[in-house]
Structures are given as C-alpha cells and as structure tokens.
C-alpha cells in the first residue's frame, strides 16, 4: 500500500547512507526544509529520482528525519506492537527477566529500530523516555502496546520526557503515569535490590547499562578496599559488598545520590559497618586521599561531552580524573574507568586514559575492555549507538 504521508525529497546522492540503512536524515540532505510540516509528523522520504527510501518521524534540527522503516510502511498501532514484541523477544532470549532480575532496558532507540524511544523495565513498571517529538505523540500507543505485550506483565507505564525532548519543540511534556501507578519502587538486579526513583531520579531512575560491569566488579572485590566514585544509586557499591569487600566508600557530589546509596545498602546489607557514603566533589575527594587508601576504584562520571563541541575539554577531563585515580590507587590495585559520552570514541577514551597513566609513570595494564550490555544493542547500521566504554586497569 502506498502511504499518504507528506513527502520529503533528498538532494542528489544523499540517499547513500540511507541505502546502507543508517536511520538518520540530516537537514542538509533535503532539497528543502519544510515549514509546513509539524514536528513529529510521519513523513515519506524519497530519493532525487523519486524512489521511495522509507518513512520516519520529522523534526526540526540537524537530524530532520529519524527513519522508522525502509519501505513505504504505514506507521500505526500494529507497527509499534510488532517492534515492541521483537524487542521483548530479544530480552527474553537473553534471559533478563528472572525471579532474581527484573530491571533491564526493553527498548534502546535505534538499537531496537525505534529511534527516539527508550523504555526501561523495573519489575511491573515500564519507564518511557521520548527523545523525539514523533515518539512523544505516540506515547499513549506505546504505553498501550507495552501493557498488551505477551510475556513481561507490565502493569504501570510512567512517561518521563520533561528533560529529553527538544526544548524548542514546545511540547510541554508532563512526567506522569500513562497506565496504572506503581506500588513499589524496588527492582531486582542479579539478586540485589534497588530503590529506583523514576519520579525524581536521573535518566529513567537507574543506570541499567552497568549491570554486567557491576557483576564483574563483584568477582574482583573480595578483601578489597573499594572506592565507588560517582556512585549515584550505589550500584557498584552494593555489588562490592556482596563480593566480600573489606570496606566500601561511595562518593557523589549530590546529597540525594548519597542518601539513595545509603538506602540501597540498607536494603541489602542492613547495618553493615563496611559501607560509608560521602557527598563530595570527585576531584576534591581524590585530592584528599593517600596512595594506598583503596585497592579497587570505580570512576563512572557523567558524560563529560554531551556534544561534539565539548570534546576537547571532555578528553582533558577524562585525563585529569584518571590521572588522579591511577596515581592514588594502591599497588596491585584495580581501577574500573568509564566514559558514557557518545561523542567520545573508544580510541579517544583509551588515549585519554593512556595519557593519564603516562603522567603517573606507574606500570599499568589493561585487564578488560568493557562496553554496554546486550539489552543496549547497537544497530550495526548506526555505530553512533555505541556509547559506553570502560577499561579495567591493573596498577602495579
Ligand atoms: N555509577 C553510577 C552512575 C553514575 S551517574 C551507577 O552505576 O549507577 C554520574 C553521577 O556523578 C551522578 O550521580 C552525579 O551526581 C555525579 N557527579 C557529577 N559530577 C560530580 C563531581 N564533580 N563529583 C562527584 N560526583 C559527581
């Protein structure tokens, strides 16, 4: 069937990346940026010779269309129902929903062929984030399809897009439940319990993307003195406790994060004197400790580069932070260091850490090279979807 969506035409030769299934149409690739199409509308994209490339959500900005399909497809409830069912089928194959694990990402934007949409699952509550006006407009349909999914038994759907939608689109999104209302905020990850504050927390309330890396840390924690820097909800701290750490110190500049970390330790290890949390700036804290105070460290800062323009400063920031960590860790220490900036490539991050190591002149070896877990899949046609980079270092 031929769709009746408004048509946008590509300039000559600009169909190349789309023919390779890259899901973004940049505004410069269009013959004209339309002023008569509302943001969030489904549009048909055609090549200069009139050949239909596919359909996608239109928006004003450098990315003008986020492709939903590379055919003349009708974008209706069925379309989303099928894509969401496919997303669930993959998580189900990964064995992420178990009695001892019910927190994971169900939809990872382009990685699930649903650009602009993120859905994290916490028990029977799904938290949706729209990153595009198009996904904002179909939020009710998405919520409906989620509740109807055969398998995960989603009872509550919370919409949280006040900070993720383009501000200029003036959509005035309201964070609220679209379906149900959660009775508990406790989710389970690898048998550990966490309060997830989707109402007020960062992102969807929890960083599910560190699940596998936390499990690795647990295996290396026995008898170690652990510093979890940028702890947020205390994810790494709780795993270190279960791994048999001698002591665990959690640090975050946000007092709210420190309270949340304490609450999560309490949920799993009530009254355990091995843990302490501090509200302090990372650089100040690292400055105030001695070499040897800790022999296992986690440095998981917020994205230093939110945009390409901030790249140089970000790389300098990573270098400075890692130099501080490498210089202060005990001999024989293990350092987990991360970057979640999409604008920073794996090579650039590794180079920043290399420069940091060289600055300290300590003997440093790379034990593991980490990335995002399988529930944050990278669409092979959209390499930009790979964002989480980590190195585990052994410092003599
Ligand atoms: N490691 C966490 C996620 C970290 S998110 C996890 O596994 O869930 C980044 C955290 O860094 C936020 O909680 C933020 O409050 C904190 N932060 C930002 N700037 C900081 C600084 N200069 N010093 C310490 N913490 C900081």
Tab-separated table of N, CA and C in Angstrom, residues 117-257:
chain	number	residue	atom	x	y	z
A	117	UNK	N	13.163	6.448	21.042
A	117	UNK	CA	12.397	5.842	22.143
A	117	UNK	C	13.291	4.984	23.043
A	118	UNK	N	13.162	5.241	24.344
A	118	UNK	CA	13.848	4.406	25.342
A	118	UNK	C	12.802	3.887	26.314
A	119	UNK	N	12.856	2.603	26.612
A	119	UNK	CA	11.965	2.037	27.636
A	119	UNK	C	12.796	1.166	28.567
A	120	UNK	N	12.780	1.497	29.854
A	120	UNK	CA	13.424	0.644	30.855
A	120	UNK	C	12.338	-0.022	31.677
A	121	UNK	N	12.606	-1.263	32.039
A	121	UNK	CA	11.626	-2.029	32.805
A	121	UNK	C	12.147	-2.255	34.213
A	122	UNK	N	11.309	-1.964	35.194
A	122	UNK	CA	11.632	-2.222	36.601
A	122	UNK	C	10.480	-3.026	37.189
A	123	UNK	N	10.608	-4.324	37.213
A	123	UNK	CA	9.507	-5.154	37.693
A	123	UNK	C	8.308	-4.983	36.785
A	124	UNK	N	7.167	-4.608	37.358
A	124	UNK	CA	5.981	-4.452	36.506
A	124	UNK	C	5.766	-3.002	36.061
A	125	UNK	N	6.800	-2.182	36.232
A	125	UNK	CA	6.700	-0.784	35.789
A	125	UNK	C	7.665	-0.508	34.631
A	126	UNK	N	7.121	0.053	33.558
A	126	UNK	CA	7.951	0.472	32.430
A	126	UNK	C	8.097	1.987	32.502
A	127	UNK	N	9.313	2.471	32.298
A	127	UNK	CA	9.531	3.915	32.245
A	127	UNK	C	9.929	4.271	30.812
A	128	UNK	N	9.129	5.162	30.208
A	128	UNK	CA	9.352	5.570	28.811
A	128	UNK	C	10.027	6.923	28.758
A	129	UNK	N	11.030	7.046	27.876
A	129	UNK	CA	11.578	8.361	27.565
A	129	UNK	C	11.516	8.586	26.065
A	130	UNK	N	10.893	9.705	25.681
A	130	UNK	CA	10.871	10.075	24.261
A	130	UNK	C	11.979	11.093	24.025
A	131	UNK	N	12.762	10.853	22.979
A	131	UNK	CA	13.814	11.796	22.612
A	131	UNK	C	13.451	12.529	21.327
A	132	UNK	N	12.299	12.219	20.765
A	132	UNK	CA	11.876	12.908	19.541
A	132	UNK	C	10.391	13.255	19.661
A	133	UNK	N	9.992	14.369	19.012
A	133	UNK	CA	8.570	14.736	19.047
A	133	UNK	C	7.683	13.603	18.525
A	134	UNK	N	8.162	12.896	17.506
A	134	UNK	CA	7.369	11.801	16.945
A	134	UNK	C	7.008	10.766	17.994
A	135	UNK	N	7.981	10.388	18.811
A	135	UNK	CA	7.719	9.389	19.847
A	135	UNK	C	6.841	9.975	20.963
A	136	UNK	N	6.974	11.283	21.201
A	136	UNK	CA	6.115	11.938	22.193
A	136	UNK	C	4.639	11.783	21.792
A	137	UNK	N	4.363	11.984	20.519
A	137	UNK	CA	2.965	11.937	20.080
A	137	UNK	C	2.363	10.533	20.117
A	138	UNK	N	3.210	9.525	20.049
A	138	UNK	CA	2.655	8.158	20.063
A	138	UNK	C	2.802	7.499	21.440
A	139	UNK	N	3.078	8.305	22.471
A	139	UNK	CA	3.352	7.717	23.789
A	139	UNK	C	2.204	6.855	24.317
A	140	UNK	N	0.968	7.291	24.049
A	140	UNK	CA	-0.181	6.519	24.549
A	140	UNK	C	-0.261	5.164	23.843
A	141	UNK	N	0.024	5.181	22.548
A	141	UNK	CA	0.016	3.924	21.787
A	141	UNK	C	1.105	2.989	22.314
A	142	UNK	N	2.292	3.559	22.555
A	142	UNK	CA	3.401	2.757	23.087
A	142	UNK	C	2.993	2.152	24.440
A	143	UNK	N	2.410	2.990	25.293
A	143	UNK	CA	2.005	2.519	26.629
A	143	UNK	C	1.004	1.371	26.501
A	144	UNK	N	0.095	1.539	25.600
A	144	UNK	CA	-0.921	0.532	25.332
A	144	UNK	C	-0.304	-0.790	24.870
A	145	UNK	N	0.607	-0.677	23.916
A	145	UNK	CA	1.273	-1.874	23.368
A	145	UNK	C	2.123	-2.545	24.441
A	146	UNK	N	2.762	-1.746	25.294
A	146	UNK	CA	3.595	-2.324	26.351
A	146	UNK	C	2.736	-3.155	27.297
A	147	UNK	N	1.600	-2.570	27.700
A	147	UNK	CA	0.717	-3.276	28.636
A	147	UNK	C	0.158	-4.552	28.002
A	148	UNK	N	0.055	-4.551	26.679
A	148	UNK	CA	-0.530	-5.707	25.990
A	148	UNK	C	0.515	-6.765	25.629
A	149	UNK	N	1.799	-6.487	25.871
A	149	UNK	CA	2.860	-7.436	25.487
A	149	UNK	C	2.643	-8.783	26.153
A	150	UNK	N	2.873	-9.823	25.368
A	150	UNK	CA	2.712	-11.174	25.880
A	150	UNK	C	4.034	-11.602	26.508
A	151	UNK	N	4.094	-11.594	27.830
A	151	UNK	CA	5.338	-12.006	28.490
A	151	UNK	C	5.691	-11.213	29.728
A	152	UNK	N	6.029	-9.926	29.578
A	152	UNK	CA	6.577	-9.235	30.733
A	152	UNK	C	5.565	-8.764	31.790
A	153	UNK	N	4.284	-8.796	31.528
A	153	UNK	CA	3.270	-8.393	32.511
A	153	UNK	C	3.515	-6.984	33.057
A	154	UNK	N	3.460	-6.007	32.167
A	154	UNK	CA	3.675	-4.602	32.540
A	154	UNK	C	2.353	-4.002	33.007
A	155	UNK	N	2.321	-3.573	34.263
A	155	UNK	CA	1.067	-3.018	34.814
A	155	UNK	C	1.064	-1.500	34.859
A	156	UNK	N	2.245	-0.921	34.990
A	156	UNK	CA	2.329	0.528	35.100
A	156	UNK	C	3.283	1.056	34.040
A	157	UNK	N	2.878	2.166	33.443
A	157	UNK	CA	3.769	2.812	32.473
A	157	UNK	C	3.922	4.266	32.882
A	158	UNK	N	5.168	4.645	33.153
A	158	UNK	CA	5.449	6.019	33.553
A	158	UNK	C	6.156	6.733	32.403
A	159	UNK	N	5.673	7.938	32.090
A	159	UNK	CA	6.252	8.714	30.992
A	159	UNK	C	7.145	9.794	31.576
A	160	UNK	N	8.415	9.843	31.146
A	160	UNK	CA	9.372	10.754	31.769
A	160	UNK	C	10.205	11.420	30.685
A	161	UNK	N	9.658	12.470	30.091
A	161	UNK	CA	10.357	13.080	28.954
A	161	UNK	C	10.546	14.586	29.106
A	162	UNK	N	10.331	15.092	30.338
A	162	UNK	CA	10.451	16.544	30.524
A	162	UNK	C	11.834	17.047	30.143
A	163	UNK	N	12.856	16.221	30.326
A	163	UNK	CA	14.211	16.707	30.048
A	163	UNK	C	14.822	16.105	28.783
A	164	UNK	N	14.110	15.207	28.119
A	164	UNK	CA	14.744	14.543	26.973
A	164	UNK	C	14.261	15.056	25.620
A	165	UNK	N	13.133	15.757	25.606
A	165	UNK	CA	12.602	16.245	24.330
A	165	UNK	C	13.235	17.571	23.963
A	166	UNK	N	13.394	17.837	22.648
A	166	UNK	CA	13.963	19.132	22.269
A	166	UNK	C	13.106	20.267	22.822
A	167	UNK	N	13.794	21.127	23.524
A	167	UNK	CA	13.135	22.224	24.233
A	167	UNK	C	12.361	23.131	23.273
A	168	UNK	N	12.971	23.334	22.077
A	168	UNK	CA	12.361	24.268	21.119
A	168	UNK	C	11.052	23.751	20.534
A	169	UNK	N	10.822	22.458	20.631
A	169	UNK	CA	9.604	21.901	20.042
A	169	UNK	C	8.358	22.329	20.822
A	170	UNK	N	8.550	22.885	22.013
A	170	UNK	CA	7.440	23.382	22.840
A	170	UNK	C	6.315	22.373	23.000
A	171	UNK	N	6.684	21.165	23.382
A	171	UNK	CA	5.675	20.126	23.539
A	171	UNK	C	5.134	20.102	24.966
A	172	UNK	N	5.836	20.788	25.853
A	172	UNK	CA	5.473	20.823	27.275
A	172	UNK	C	5.068	19.452	27.821
A	173	UNK	N	5.954	18.480	27.709
A	173	UNK	CA	5.600	17.157	28.206
A	173	UNK	C	5.464	17.167	29.723
A	174	UNK	N	4.570	16.356	30.227
A	174	UNK	CA	4.383	16.237	31.671
A	174	UNK	C	4.806	14.830	32.077
A	175	UNK	N	5.652	14.739	33.094
A	175	UNK	CA	6.029	13.426	33.609
A	175	UNK	C	4.870	12.867	34.409
A	176	UNK	N	4.366	11.729	33.985
A	176	UNK	CA	3.237	11.152	34.731
A	176	UNK	C	2.985	9.710	34.295
A	177	UNK	N	2.168	9.017	35.057
A	177	UNK	CA	1.775	7.677	34.650
A	177	UNK	C	0.812	7.750	33.472
A	178	UNK	N	1.037	6.905	32.477
A	178	UNK	CA	0.079	6.777	31.373
A	178	UNK	C	-0.845	5.599	31.647
A	179	UNK	N	-0.334	4.631	32.410
A	179	UNK	CA	-1.113	3.444	32.777
A	179	UNK	C	-0.775	3.085	34.216
A	180	UNK	N	-1.773	2.748	35.022
A	180	UNK	CA	-1.554	2.264	36.384
A	180	UNK	C	-0.812	3.242	37.263
A	181	UNK	N	-0.296	2.733	38.372
A	181	UNK	CA	0.512	3.535	39.297
A	181	UNK	C	1.276	2.520	40.141
A	182	UNK	N	2.581	2.661	40.180
A	182	UNK	CA	3.405	1.617	40.819
A	182	UNK	C	3.176	1.556	42.321
A	183	UNK	N	3.199	0.341	42.851
A	183	UNK	CA	3.060	0.167	44.291
A	183	UNK	C	4.417	0.038	44.970
A	184	UNK	N	5.416	-0.332	44.199
A	184	UNK	CA	6.755	-0.440	44.792
A	184	UNK	C	7.764	0.215	43.865
A	185	UNK	N	8.834	0.718	44.463
A	185	UNK	CA	9.905	1.289	43.631
A	185	UNK	C	11.133	0.399	43.704
A	186	UNK	N	10.951	-0.829	44.155
A	186	UNK	CA	12.108	-1.725	44.303
A	186	UNK	C	12.224	-2.656	43.104
A	187	UNK	N	13.400	-2.627	42.478
A	187	UNK	CA	13.691	-3.530	41.365
A	187	UNK	C	14.816	-4.466	41.798
A	188	UNK	N	14.934	-5.585	41.100
A	188	UNK	CA	15.962	-6.573	41.449
A	188	UNK	C	16.928	-6.727	40.282
A	189	UNK	N	18.211	-6.624	40.573
A	189	UNK	CA	19.236	-6.821	39.549
A	189	UNK	C	20.207	-7.879	40.062
A	190	UNK	N	20.329	-8.955	39.339
A	190	UNK	CA	21.212	-10.056	39.763
A	190	UNK	C	21.055	-10.388	41.246
A	191	UNK	N	19.830	-10.416	41.717
A	191	UNK	CA	19.575	-10.800	43.111
A	191	UNK	C	19.758	-9.692	44.129
A	192	UNK	N	20.157	-8.509	43.690
A	192	UNK	CA	20.314	-7.369	44.604
A	192	UNK	C	19.145	-6.413	44.405
A	193	UNK	N	18.710	-5.817	45.525
A	193	UNK	CA	17.534	-4.940	45.445
A	193	UNK	C	17.952	-3.473	45.352
A	194	UNK	N	17.198	-2.734	44.570
A	194	UNK	CA	17.475	-1.291	44.423
A	194	UNK	C	16.180	-0.495	44.414
A	195	UNK	N	16.179	0.610	45.165
A	195	UNK	CA	15.103	1.591	45.014
A	195	UNK	C	15.361	2.316	43.704
A	196	UNK	N	14.348	2.421	42.862
A	196	UNK	CA	14.511	3.148	41.606
A	196	UNK	C	13.562	4.343	41.629
A	197	UNK	N	14.144	5.534	41.607
A	197	UNK	CA	13.328	6.742	41.717
A	197	UNK	C	13.064	7.325	40.331
A	198	UNK	N	12.078	6.725	39.634
A	198	UNK	CA	11.806	7.252	38.288
A	198	UNK	C	11.100	8.596	38.358
A	199	UNK	N	10.504	8.913	39.506
A	199	UNK	CA	9.817	10.199	39.611
A	199	UNK	C	10.807	11.360	39.630
A	200	UNK	N	11.898	11.205	40.388
A	200	UNK	CA	12.833	12.323	40.530
A	200	UNK	C	14.254	12.022	40.069
A	201	UNK	N	14.565	10.764	39.838
A	201	UNK	CA	15.961	10.389	39.550
A	201	UNK	C	16.454	10.791	38.168
A	202	UNK	N	17.756	10.567	37.938
A	202	UNK	CA	18.337	10.840	36.615
A	202	UNK	C	17.922	9.748	35.641
A	203	UNK	N	17.908	10.095	34.375
A	203	UNK	CA	17.513	9.154	33.310
A	203	UNK	C	16.175	8.527	33.696
A	204	UNK	N	16.067	7.204	33.589
A	204	UNK	CA	14.788	6.585	33.979
A	204	UNK	C	14.806	6.180	35.450
A	205	UNK	N	15.824	6.616	36.197
A	205	UNK	CA	15.876	6.330	37.626
A	205	UNK	C	17.024	5.431	38.039
A	206	UNK	N	17.606	4.736	37.079
A	206	UNK	CA	18.667	3.786	37.410
A	206	UNK	C	19.515	3.597	36.160
A	207	UNK	N	20.802	3.264	36.353
A	207	UNK	CA	21.641	3.020	35.181
A	207	UNK	C	21.733	1.512	34.968
A	208	UNK	N	20.769	0.998	34.196
A	208	UNK	CA	20.759	-0.444	33.938
A	208	UNK	C	21.935	-0.862	33.052
A	209	UNK	N	22.579	0.116	32.424
A	209	UNK	CA	23.642	-0.248	31.477
A	209	UNK	C	24.924	-0.745	32.148
A	210	UNK	N	25.032	-0.604	33.460
A	210	UNK	CA	26.253	-1.063	34.139
A	210	UNK	C	26.084	-2.444	34.773
A	211	UNK	N	24.975	-3.109	34.495
A	211	UNK	CA	24.680	-4.387	35.166
A	211	UNK	C	25.815	-5.408	35.035
A	212	UNK	N	26.263	-5.674	33.816
A	212	UNK	CA	27.309	-6.682	33.609
A	212	UNK	C	28.640	-6.236	34.220
A	213	UNK	N	28.907	-4.950	34.147
A	213	UNK	CA	30.173	-4.433	34.660
A	213	UNK	C	30.189	-4.472	36.188
A	214	UNK	N	29.013	-4.272	36.791
A	214	UNK	CA	28.912	-4.397	38.248
A	214	UNK	C	29.169	-5.840	38.678
A	215	UNK	N	28.647	-6.778	37.877
A	215	UNK	CA	28.842	-8.196	38.199
A	215	UNK	C	30.328	-8.560	38.112
A	216	UNK	N	31.030	-7.979	37.149
A	216	UNK	CA	32.475	-8.221	37.041
A	216	UNK	C	33.190	-7.662	38.271
A	217	UNK	N	32.794	-6.471	38.683
A	217	UNK	CA	33.411	-5.848	39.862
A	217	UNK	C	33.217	-6.728	41.098
A	218	UNK	N	32.029	-7.302	41.210
A	218	UNK	CA	31.745	-8.163	42.372
A	218	UNK	C	32.782	-9.288	42.470
A	219	UNK	N	33.110	-9.871	41.314
A	219	UNK	CA	34.047	-11.004	41.307
A	219	UNK	C	35.465	-10.592	41.691
A	220	UNK	N	35.763	-9.297	41.627
A	220	UNK	CA	37.123	-8.825	41.916
A	220	UNK	C	37.198	-8.113	43.276
A	221	UNK	N	36.120	-8.194	44.067
A	221	UNK	CA	36.014	-7.352	45.265
A	221	UNK	C	36.534	-7.989	46.550
A	222	UNK	N	36.710	-9.275	46.564
A	222	UNK	CA	36.999	-9.984	47.821
A	222	UNK	C	38.214	-9.383	48.538
A	223	UNK	N	37.976	-8.967	49.766
A	223	UNK	CA	39.059	-8.464	50.616
A	223	UNK	C	39.592	-7.097	50.225
A	224	UNK	N	38.945	-6.451	49.240
A	224	UNK	CA	39.490	-5.166	48.771
A	224	UNK	C	38.829	-3.972	49.463
A	225	UNK	N	39.577	-2.883	49.482
A	225	UNK	CA	39.033	-1.606	49.976
A	225	UNK	C	38.587	-0.822	48.739
A	226	UNK	N	37.287	-0.602	48.654
A	226	UNK	CA	36.685	-0.124	47.406
A	226	UNK	C	36.272	1.342	47.505
A	227	UNK	N	36.597	2.090	46.452
A	227	UNK	CA	36.082	3.461	46.323
A	227	UNK	C	35.190	3.503	45.094
A	228	UNK	N	33.909	3.789	45.297
A	228	UNK	CA	32.971	3.921	44.175
A	228	UNK	C	32.700	5.400	43.955
A	229	UNK	N	33.415	5.968	42.991
A	229	UNK	CA	33.310	7.400	42.715
A	229	UNK	C	32.191	7.649	41.703
A	230	UNK	N	31.391	8.696	41.917
A	230	UNK	CA	30.196	8.995	41.090
A	230	UNK	C	29.171	7.860	41.307
A	231	UNK	N	28.848	7.601	42.553
A	231	UNK	CA	28.104	6.371	42.891
A	231	UNK	C	26.629	6.411	42.488
A	232	UNK	N	26.013	7.578	42.384
A	232	UNK	CA	24.583	7.740	42.106
A	232	UNK	C	23.713	6.847	42.994
A	233	UNK	N	23.201	5.733	42.507
A	233	UNK	CA	22.336	4.882	43.346
A	233	UNK	C	23.144	3.855	44.150
A	234	UNK	N	24.456	3.881	43.977
A	234	UNK	CA	25.294	2.927	44.716
A	234	UNK	C	25.351	1.549	44.084
A	235	UNK	N	25.040	1.468	42.807
A	235	UNK	CA	25.028	0.169	42.123
A	235	UNK	C	26.313	-0.630	42.339
A	236	UNK	N	27.453	-0.048	41.990
A	236	UNK	CA	28.722	-0.771	42.135
A	236	UNK	C	29.002	-1.090	43.613
A	237	UNK	N	28.588	-0.198	44.509
A	237	UNK	CA	28.866	-0.394	45.942
A	237	UNK	C	28.171	-1.646	46.472
A	238	UNK	N	26.910	-1.816	46.089
A	238	UNK	CA	26.136	-2.954	46.599
A	238	UNK	C	26.748	-4.270	46.109
A	239	UNK	N	27.190	-4.292	44.857
A	239	UNK	CA	27.837	-5.498	44.324
A	239	UNK	C	29.169	-5.768	45.039
A	240	UNK	N	29.926	-4.704	45.317
A	240	UNK	CA	31.213	-4.873	46.007
A	240	UNK	C	30.985	-5.456	47.400
A	241	UNK	N	29.933	-5.008	48.066
A	241	UNK	CA	29.593	-5.532	49.397
A	241	UNK	C	29.342	-7.033	49.305
A	242	UNK	N	28.559	-7.436	48.312
A	242	UNK	CA	28.245	-8.860	48.188
A	242	UNK	C	29.490	-9.667	47.789
A	243	UNK	N	30.401	-9.003	47.086
A	243	UNK	CA	31.637	-9.666	46.667
A	243	UNK	C	32.644	-9.838	47.789
A	244	UNK	N	32.316	-9.331	48.972
A	244	UNK	CA	33.204	-9.549	50.117
A	244	UNK	C	34.272	-8.487	50.290
A	245	UNK	N	33.979	-7.263	49.860
A	245	UNK	CA	34.935	-6.165	50.048
A	245	UNK	C	35.172	-5.941	51.543
A	246	UNK	N	36.391	-5.475	51.859
A	246	UNK	CA	36.711	-5.190	53.266
A	246	UNK	C	35.996	-3.913	53.706
A	247	UNK	N	36.026	-2.923	52.843
A	247	UNK	CA	35.257	-1.702	53.083
A	247	UNK	C	34.845	-1.110	51.745
A	248	UNK	N	33.740	-0.349	51.750
A	248	UNK	CA	33.263	0.283	50.520
A	248	UNK	C	32.925	1.736	50.832
A	249	UNK	N	33.570	2.652	50.139
A	249	UNK	CA	33.240	4.068	50.276
A	249	UNK	C	32.620	4.558	48.966
A	250	UNK	N	31.452	5.195	49.080
A	250	UNK	CA	30.736	5.700	47.913
A	250	UNK	C	30.776	7.217	47.949
A	251	UNK	N	31.074	7.820	46.800
A	251	UNK	CA	31.173	9.287	46.749
A	251	UNK	C	30.352	9.824	45.586
A	252	UNK	N	29.608	10.885	45.851
A	252	UNK	CA	28.874	11.587	44.787
A	252	UNK	C	28.709	13.025	45.245
A	253	UNK	N	28.755	13.968	44.313
A	253	UNK	CA	28.617	15.372	44.703
A	253	UNK	C	27.172	15.693	45.090
A	254	UNK	N	26.253	14.844	44.699
A	254	UNK	CA	24.851	15.101	45.013
A	254	UNK	C	24.451	14.433	46.332
A	255	UNK	N	23.917	15.234	47.245
A	255	UNK	CA	23.499	14.703	48.552
A	255	UNK	C	22.372	13.687	48.374
A	256	UNK	N	21.530	13.931	47.364
A	256	UNK	CA	20.420	12.999	47.092
A	256	UNK	C	20.948	11.624	46.708
A	257	UNK	N	22.008	11.625	45.895
A	257	UNK	CA	22.603	10.352	45.465
A	257	UNK	C	23.166	9.602	46.657
